[in-house]
Amino acid sequence: MTSKNKDAVVAAFKTLTARARFLCDGGTPPDLGIGEPPPTVRYWARWSNRMD
């Protein structure tokens, strides 16, 4: 793995963990221009079914 690839992987991991922390704290994803984001409760209900 080159240092450029390593830096990209580290940056992606930091972004993903920050996003997960935001959502776990009750945050709602921003509208990305493709419609309203799902309600947080419905969002986590979908994922909780996958983690059983």
mmCIF file with all atom_site columns, N, CA and C in Angstrom:
data_model
loop_
_atom_site.group_PDB
_atom_site.id
_atom_site.type_symbol
_atom_site.label_atom_id
_atom_site.label_alt_id
_atom_site.label_comp_id
_atom_site.label_asym_id
_atom_site.label_entity_id
_atom_site.label_seq_id
_atom_site.pdbx_PDB_ins_code
_atom_site.Cartn_x
_atom_site.Cartn_y
_atom_site.Cartn_z
_atom_site.occupancy
_atom_site.B_iso_or_equiv
_atom_site.pdbx_formal_charge
_atom_site.auth_seq_id
_atom_site.auth_comp_id
_atom_site.auth_asym_id
_atom_site.auth_atom_id
_atom_site.pdbx_PDB_model_num
ATOM 1   N N  . MET A 1 1  ? 0.861   -1.178  0.000  1.00 0.00 ? 1  MET A N  1
ATOM 2   C CA . MET A 1 1  ? 0.000   0.000   0.000  1.00 0.00 ? 1  MET A CA 1
ATOM 3   C C  . MET A 1 1  ? 0.900   1.232   0.000  1.00 0.00 ? 1  MET A C  1
ATOM 4   N N  . THR A 1 2  ? 0.663   2.103   -0.935 1.00 0.00 ? 2  THR A N  1
ATOM 5   C CA . THR A 1 2  ? 1.451   3.328   -0.997 1.00 0.00 ? 2  THR A CA 1
ATOM 6   C C  . THR A 1 2  ? 0.963   4.305   0.068  1.00 0.00 ? 2  THR A C  1
ATOM 7   N N  . SER A 1 3  ? 1.788   5.278   0.365  1.00 0.00 ? 3  SER A N  1
ATOM 8   C CA . SER A 1 3  ? 1.390   6.252   1.384  1.00 0.00 ? 3  SER A CA 1
ATOM 9   C C  . SER A 1 3  ? 0.179   7.073   0.927  1.00 0.00 ? 3  SER A C  1
ATOM 10  N N  . LYS A 1 4  ? 0.054   7.289   -0.383 1.00 0.00 ? 4  LYS A N  1
ATOM 11  C CA . LYS A 1 4  ? -1.106  8.025   -0.901 1.00 0.00 ? 4  LYS A CA 1
ATOM 12  C C  . LYS A 1 4  ? -2.385  7.218   -0.663 1.00 0.00 ? 4  LYS A C  1
ATOM 13  N N  . ASN A 1 5  ? -2.332  5.914   -0.939 1.00 0.00 ? 5  ASN A N  1
ATOM 14  C CA . ASN A 1 5  ? -3.489  5.055   -0.694 1.00 0.00 ? 5  ASN A CA 1
ATOM 15  C C  . ASN A 1 5  ? -3.798  4.971   0.797  1.00 0.00 ? 5  ASN A C  1
ATOM 16  N N  . LYS A 1 6  ? -2.752  4.871   1.593  1.00 0.00 ? 6  LYS A N  1
ATOM 17  C CA . LYS A 1 6  ? -2.940  4.789   3.047  1.00 0.00 ? 6  LYS A CA 1
ATOM 18  C C  . LYS A 1 6  ? -3.631  6.050   3.557  1.00 0.00 ? 6  LYS A C  1
ATOM 19  N N  . ASP A 1 7  ? -3.195  7.209   3.072  1.00 0.00 ? 7  ASP A N  1
ATOM 20  C CA . ASP A 1 7  ? -3.819  8.468   3.489  1.00 0.00 ? 7  ASP A CA 1
ATOM 21  C C  . ASP A 1 7  ? -5.292  8.508   3.095  1.00 0.00 ? 7  ASP A C  1
ATOM 22  N N  . ALA A 1 8  ? -5.610  7.993   1.910  1.00 0.00 ? 8  ALA A N  1
ATOM 23  C CA . ALA A 1 8  ? -7.005  7.969   1.457  1.00 0.00 ? 8  ALA A CA 1
ATOM 24  C C  . ALA A 1 8  ? -7.840  7.037   2.321  1.00 0.00 ? 8  ALA A C  1
ATOM 25  N N  . VAL A 1 9  ? -7.283  5.888   2.681  1.00 0.00 ? 9  VAL A N  1
ATOM 26  C CA . VAL A 1 9  ? -8.003  4.935   3.532  1.00 0.00 ? 9  VAL A CA 1
ATOM 27  C C  . VAL A 1 9  ? -8.224  5.525   4.918  1.00 0.00 ? 9  VAL A C  1
ATOM 28  N N  . VAL A 1 10 ? -7.216  6.162   5.476  1.00 0.00 ? 10 VAL A N  1
ATOM 29  C CA . VAL A 1 10 ? -7.342  6.784   6.798  1.00 0.00 ? 10 VAL A CA 1
ATOM 30  C C  . VAL A 1 10 ? -8.394  7.887   6.770  1.00 0.00 ? 10 VAL A C  1
ATOM 31  N N  . ALA A 1 11 ? -8.390  8.710   5.731  1.00 0.00 ? 11 ALA A N  1
ATOM 32  C CA . ALA A 1 11 ? -9.379  9.788   5.619  1.00 0.00 ? 11 ALA A CA 1
ATOM 33  C C  . ALA A 1 11 ? -10.792 9.223   5.496  1.00 0.00 ? 11 ALA A C  1
ATOM 34  N N  . ALA A 1 12 ? -10.956 8.169   4.710  1.00 0.00 ? 12 ALA A N  1
ATOM 35  C CA . ALA A 1 12 ? -12.281 7.552   4.562  1.00 0.00 ? 12 ALA A CA 1
ATOM 36  C C  . ALA A 1 12 ? -12.753 6.957   5.882  1.00 0.00 ? 12 ALA A C  1
ATOM 37  N N  . PHE A 1 13 ? -11.849 6.308   6.608  1.00 0.00 ? 13 PHE A N  1
ATOM 38  C CA . PHE A 1 13 ? -12.208 5.719   7.897  1.00 0.00 ? 13 PHE A CA 1
ATOM 39  C C  . PHE A 1 13 ? -12.631 6.798   8.890  1.00 0.00 ? 13 PHE A C  1
ATOM 40  N N  . LYS A 1 14 ? -11.900 7.900   8.922  1.00 0.00 ? 14 LYS A N  1
ATOM 41  C CA . LYS A 1 14 ? -12.255 9.000   9.827  1.00 0.00 ? 14 LYS A CA 1
ATOM 42  C C  . LYS A 1 14 ? -13.628 9.567   9.476  1.00 0.00 ? 14 LYS A C  1
ATOM 43  N N  . THR A 1 15 ? -13.908 9.709   8.191  1.00 0.00 ? 15 THR A N  1
ATOM 44  C CA . THR A 1 15 ? -15.209 10.215  7.757  1.00 0.00 ? 15 THR A CA 1
ATOM 45  C C  . THR A 1 15 ? -16.325 9.266   8.170  1.00 0.00 ? 15 THR A C  1
ATOM 46  N N  . LEU A 1 16 ? -16.120 7.970   7.950  1.00 0.00 ? 16 LEU A N  1
ATOM 47  C CA . LEU A 1 16 ? -17.144 6.981   8.301  1.00 0.00 ? 16 LEU A CA 1
ATOM 48  C C  . LEU A 1 16 ? -17.390 6.932   9.801  1.00 0.00 ? 16 LEU A C  1
ATOM 49  N N  . THR A 1 17 ? -16.327 6.964   10.598 1.00 0.00 ? 17 THR A N  1
ATOM 50  C CA . THR A 1 17 ? -16.520 6.895   12.046 1.00 0.00 ? 17 THR A CA 1
ATOM 51  C C  . THR A 1 17 ? -17.177 8.164   12.571 1.00 0.00 ? 17 THR A C  1
ATOM 52  N N  . ALA A 1 18 ? -16.823 9.317   12.004 1.00 0.00 ? 18 ALA A N  1
ATOM 53  C CA . ALA A 1 18 ? -17.465 10.565  12.431 1.00 0.00 ? 18 ALA A CA 1
ATOM 54  C C  . ALA A 1 18 ? -18.950 10.541  12.072 1.00 0.00 ? 18 ALA A C  1
ATOM 55  N N  . ARG A 1 19 ? -19.276 10.027  10.897 1.00 0.00 ? 19 ARG A N  1
ATOM 56  C CA . ARG A 1 19 ? -20.680 9.935   10.462 1.00 0.00 ? 19 ARG A CA 1
ATOM 57  C C  . ARG A 1 19 ? -21.460 8.974   11.355 1.00 0.00 ? 19 ARG A C  1
ATOM 58  N N  . ALA A 1 20 ? -20.863 7.844   11.678 1.00 0.00 ? 20 ALA A N  1
ATOM 59  C CA . ALA A 1 20 ? -21.526 6.876   12.555 1.00 0.00 ? 20 ALA A CA 1
ATOM 60  C C  . ALA A 1 20 ? -21.750 7.471   13.941 1.00 0.00 ? 20 ALA A C  1
ATOM 61  N N  . ARG A 1 21 ? -20.771 8.184   14.455 1.00 0.00 ? 21 ARG A N  1
ATOM 62  C CA . ARG A 1 21 ? -20.906 8.812   15.772 1.00 0.00 ? 21 ARG A CA 1
ATOM 63  C C  . ARG A 1 21 ? -22.029 9.845   15.752 1.00 0.00 ? 21 ARG A C  1
ATOM 64  N N  . PHE A 1 22 ? -22.118 10.636  14.689 1.00 0.00 ? 22 PHE A N  1
ATOM 65  C CA . PHE A 1 22 ? -23.174 11.639  14.537 1.00 0.00 ? 22 PHE A CA 1
ATOM 66  C C  . PHE A 1 22 ? -24.548 10.977  14.529 1.00 0.00 ? 22 PHE A C  1
ATOM 67  N N  . LEU A 1 23 ? -24.697 9.904   13.756 1.00 0.00 ? 23 LEU A N  1
ATOM 68  C CA . LEU A 1 23 ? -25.988 9.225   13.674 1.00 0.00 ? 23 LEU A CA 1
ATOM 69  C C  . LEU A 1 23 ? -26.346 8.537   14.983 1.00 0.00 ? 23 LEU A C  1
ATOM 70  N N  . CYS A 1 24 ? -25.361 7.969   15.669 1.00 0.00 ? 24 CYS A N  1
ATOM 71  C CA . CYS A 1 24 ? -25.622 7.305   16.951 1.00 0.00 ? 24 CYS A CA 1
ATOM 72  C C  . CYS A 1 24 ? -26.042 8.309   18.020 1.00 0.00 ? 24 CYS A C  1
ATOM 73  N N  . ASP A 1 25 ? -25.596 9.543   17.875 1.00 0.00 ? 25 ASP A N  1
ATOM 74  C CA . ASP A 1 25 ? -25.977 10.583  18.832 1.00 0.00 ? 25 ASP A CA 1
ATOM 75  C C  . ASP A 1 25 ? -27.345 11.178  18.513 1.00 0.00 ? 25 ASP A C  1
ATOM 76  N N  . GLY A 1 26 ? -28.040 10.615  17.540 1.00 0.00 ? 26 GLY A N  1
ATOM 77  C CA . GLY A 1 26 ? -29.391 11.081  17.226 1.00 0.00 ? 26 GLY A CA 1
ATOM 78  C C  . GLY A 1 26 ? -29.461 12.075  16.093 1.00 0.00 ? 26 GLY A C  1
ATOM 79  N N  . GLY A 1 27 ? -28.354 12.274  15.395 1.00 0.00 ? 27 GLY A N  1
ATOM 80  C CA . GLY A 1 27 ? -28.357 13.208  14.276 1.00 0.00 ? 27 GLY A CA 1
ATOM 81  C C  . GLY A 1 27 ? -29.171 12.680  13.111 1.00 0.00 ? 27 GLY A C  1
ATOM 82  N N  . THR A 1 28 ? -29.652 13.586  12.289 1.00 0.00 ? 28 THR A N  1
ATOM 83  C CA . THR A 1 28 ? -30.409 13.219  11.094 1.00 0.00 ? 28 THR A CA 1
ATOM 84  C C  . THR A 1 28 ? -29.546 13.540  9.882  1.00 0.00 ? 28 THR A C  1
ATOM 85  N N  . PRO A 1 29 ? -29.407 12.609  8.953  1.00 0.00 ? 29 PRO A N  1
ATOM 86  C CA . PRO A 1 29 ? -28.592 12.884  7.772  1.00 0.00 ? 29 PRO A CA 1
ATOM 87  C C  . PRO A 1 29 ? -29.139 14.082  7.000  1.00 0.00 ? 29 PRO A C  1
ATOM 88  N N  . PRO A 1 30 ? -28.265 14.914  6.427  1.00 0.00 ? 30 PRO A N  1
ATOM 89  C CA . PRO A 1 30 ? -28.743 16.062  5.663  1.00 0.00 ? 30 PRO A CA 1
ATOM 90  C C  . PRO A 1 30 ? -29.404 15.623  4.359  1.00 0.00 ? 30 PRO A C  1
ATOM 91  N N  . ASP A 1 31 ? -30.252 16.470  3.838  1.00 0.00 ? 31 ASP A N  1
ATOM 92  C CA . ASP A 1 31 ? -30.885 16.213  2.546  1.00 0.00 ? 31 ASP A CA 1
ATOM 93  C C  . ASP A 1 31 ? -29.817 16.327  1.463  1.00 0.00 ? 31 ASP A C  1
ATOM 94  N N  . LEU A 1 32 ? -29.693 15.306  0.640  1.00 0.00 ? 32 LEU A N  1
ATOM 95  C CA . LEU A 1 32 ? -28.678 15.300  -0.409 1.00 0.00 ? 32 LEU A CA 1
ATOM 96  C C  . LEU A 1 32 ? -29.241 15.710  -1.761 1.00 0.00 ? 32 LEU A C  1
ATOM 97  N N  . GLY A 1 33 ? -30.445 16.281  -1.741 1.00 0.00 ? 33 GLY A N  1
ATOM 98  C CA . GLY A 1 33 ? -31.045 16.710  -2.985 1.00 0.00 ? 33 GLY A CA 1
ATOM 99  C C  . GLY A 1 33 ? -31.815 15.606  -3.687 1.00 0.00 ? 33 GLY A C  1
ATOM 100 N N  . ILE A 1 34 ? -31.991 14.481  -3.032 1.00 0.00 ? 34 ILE A N  1
ATOM 101 C CA . ILE A 1 34 ? -32.727 13.366  -3.631 1.00 0.00 ? 34 ILE A CA 1
ATOM 102 C C  . ILE A 1 34 ? -33.966 13.042  -2.811 1.00 0.00 ? 34 ILE A C  1
ATOM 103 N N  . GLY A 1 35 ? -34.416 14.016  -2.046 1.00 0.00 ? 35 GLY A N  1
ATOM 104 C CA . GLY A 1 35 ? -35.597 13.810  -1.217 1.00 0.00 ? 35 GLY A CA 1
ATOM 105 C C  . GLY A 1 35 ? -35.254 13.948  0.251  1.00 0.00 ? 35 GLY A C  1
ATOM 106 N N  . GLU A 1 36 ? -36.263 13.854  1.052  1.00 0.00 ? 36 GLU A N  1
ATOM 107 C CA . GLU A 1 36 ? -36.070 13.995  2.488  1.00 0.00 ? 36 GLU A CA 1
ATOM 108 C C  . GLU A 1 36 ? -35.337 12.786  3.061  1.00 0.00 ? 36 GLU A C  1
ATOM 109 N N  . PRO A 1 37 ? -34.474 13.012  4.041  1.00 0.00 ? 37 PRO A N  1
ATOM 110 C CA . PRO A 1 37 ? -33.834 11.870  4.699  1.00 0.00 ? 37 PRO A CA 1
ATOM 111 C C  . PRO A 1 37 ? -34.861 11.109  5.523  1.00 0.00 ? 37 PRO A C  1
ATOM 112 N N  . PRO A 1 38 ? -34.657 9.822   5.711  1.00 0.00 ? 38 PRO A N  1
ATOM 113 C CA . PRO A 1 38 ? -35.619 9.054   6.496  1.00 0.00 ? 38 PRO A CA 1
ATOM 114 C C  . PRO A 1 38 ? -35.574 9.480   7.959  1.00 0.00 ? 38 PRO A C  1
ATOM 115 N N  . PRO A 1 39 ? -36.676 9.361   8.682  1.00 0.00 ? 39 PRO A N  1
ATOM 116 C CA . PRO A 1 39 ? -36.635 9.660   10.114 1.00 0.00 ? 39 PRO A CA 1
ATOM 117 C C  . PRO A 1 39 ? -35.609 8.761   10.802 1.00 0.00 ? 39 PRO A C  1
ATOM 118 N N  . THR A 1 40 ? -34.941 9.295   11.802 1.00 0.00 ? 40 THR A N  1
ATOM 119 C CA . THR A 1 40 ? -33.874 8.558   12.478 1.00 0.00 ? 40 THR A CA 1
ATOM 120 C C  . THR A 1 40 ? -34.375 7.230   13.018 1.00 0.00 ? 40 THR A C  1
ATOM 121 N N  . VAL A 1 41 ? -35.575 7.208   13.580 1.00 0.00 ? 41 VAL A N  1
ATOM 122 C CA . VAL A 1 41 ? -36.091 5.964   14.159 1.00 0.00 ? 41 VAL A CA 1
ATOM 123 C C  . VAL A 1 41 ? -36.247 4.904   13.079 1.00 0.00 ? 41 VAL A C  1
ATOM 124 N N  . ARG A 1 42 ? -36.815 5.289   11.945 1.00 0.00 ? 42 ARG A N  1
ATOM 125 C CA . ARG A 1 42 ? -36.993 4.328   10.857 1.00 0.00 ? 42 ARG A CA 1
ATOM 126 C C  . ARG A 1 42 ? -35.629 3.881   10.328 1.00 0.00 ? 42 ARG A C  1
ATOM 127 N N  . TYR A 1 43 ? -34.690 4.812   10.225 1.00 0.00 ? 43 TYR A N  1
ATOM 128 C CA . TYR A 1 43 ? -33.344 4.508   9.749  1.00 0.00 ? 43 TYR A CA 1
ATOM 129 C C  . TYR A 1 43 ? -32.701 3.441   10.625 1.00 0.00 ? 43 TYR A C  1
ATOM 130 N N  . TRP A 1 44 ? -32.745 3.627   11.934 1.00 0.00 ? 44 TRP A N  1
ATOM 131 C CA . TRP A 1 44 ? -32.103 2.659   12.830 1.00 0.00 ? 44 TRP A CA 1
ATOM 132 C C  . TRP A 1 44 ? -32.901 1.371   12.935 1.00 0.00 ? 44 TRP A C  1
ATOM 133 N N  . ALA A 1 45 ? -34.203 1.423   12.735 1.00 0.00 ? 45 ALA A N  1
ATOM 134 C CA . ALA A 1 45 ? -34.995 0.191   12.756 1.00 0.00 ? 45 ALA A CA 1
ATOM 135 C C  . ALA A 1 45 ? -34.578 -0.720  11.606 1.00 0.00 ? 45 ALA A C  1
ATOM 136 N N  . ARG A 1 46 ? -34.312 -0.139  10.450 1.00 0.00 ? 46 ARG A N  1
ATOM 137 C CA . ARG A 1 46 ? -33.849 -0.954  9.319  1.00 0.00 ? 46 ARG A CA 1
ATOM 138 C C  . ARG A 1 46 ? -32.522 -1.618  9.634  1.00 0.00 ? 46 ARG A C  1
ATOM 139 N N  . TRP A 1 47 ? -31.588 -0.863  10.208 1.00 0.00 ? 47 TRP A N  1
ATOM 140 C CA . TRP A 1 47 ? -30.262 -1.413  10.475 1.00 0.00 ? 47 TRP A CA 1
ATOM 141 C C  . TRP A 1 47 ? -30.270 -2.381  11.642 1.00 0.00 ? 47 TRP A C  1
ATOM 142 N N  . SER A 1 48 ? -31.111 -2.155  12.639 1.00 0.00 ? 48 SER A N  1
ATOM 143 C CA . SER A 1 48 ? -31.119 -3.060  13.794 1.00 0.00 ? 48 SER A CA 1
ATOM 144 C C  . SER A 1 48 ? -31.569 -4.453  13.377 1.00 0.00 ? 48 SER A C  1
ATOM 145 N N  . ASN A 1 49 ? -32.439 -4.540  12.365 1.00 0.00 ? 49 ASN A N  1
ATOM 146 C CA . ASN A 1 49 ? -32.862 -5.851  11.875 1.00 0.00 ? 49 ASN A CA 1
ATOM 147 C C  . ASN A 1 49 ? -31.708 -6.612  11.241 1.00 0.00 ? 49 ASN A C  1
ATOM 148 N N  . ARG A 1 50 ? -30.768 -5.912  10.657 1.00 0.00 ? 50 ARG A N  1
ATOM 149 C CA . ARG A 1 50 ? -29.631 -6.560  9.997  1.00 0.00 ? 50 ARG A CA 1
ATOM 150 C C  . ARG A 1 50 ? -28.585 -7.031  10.996 1.00 0.00 ? 50 ARG A C  1
ATOM 151 N N  . MET A 1 51 ? -28.578 -6.468  12.180 1.00 0.00 ? 51 MET A N  1
ATOM 152 C CA . MET A 1 51 ? -27.518 -6.785  13.135 1.00 0.00 ? 51 MET A CA 1
ATOM 153 C C  . MET A 1 51 ? -27.913 -7.870  14.127 1.00 0.00 ? 51 MET A C  1
ATOM 154 N N  . ASP A 1 52 ? -29.107 -8.430  13.981 1.00 0.00 ? 52 ASP A N  1
ATOM 155 C CA . ASP A 1 52 ? -29.532 -9.498  14.894 1.00 0.00 ? 52 ASP A CA 1
ATOM 156 C C  . ASP A 1 52 ? -28.790 -10.783 14.613 1.00 0.00 ? 52 ASP A C  1
#
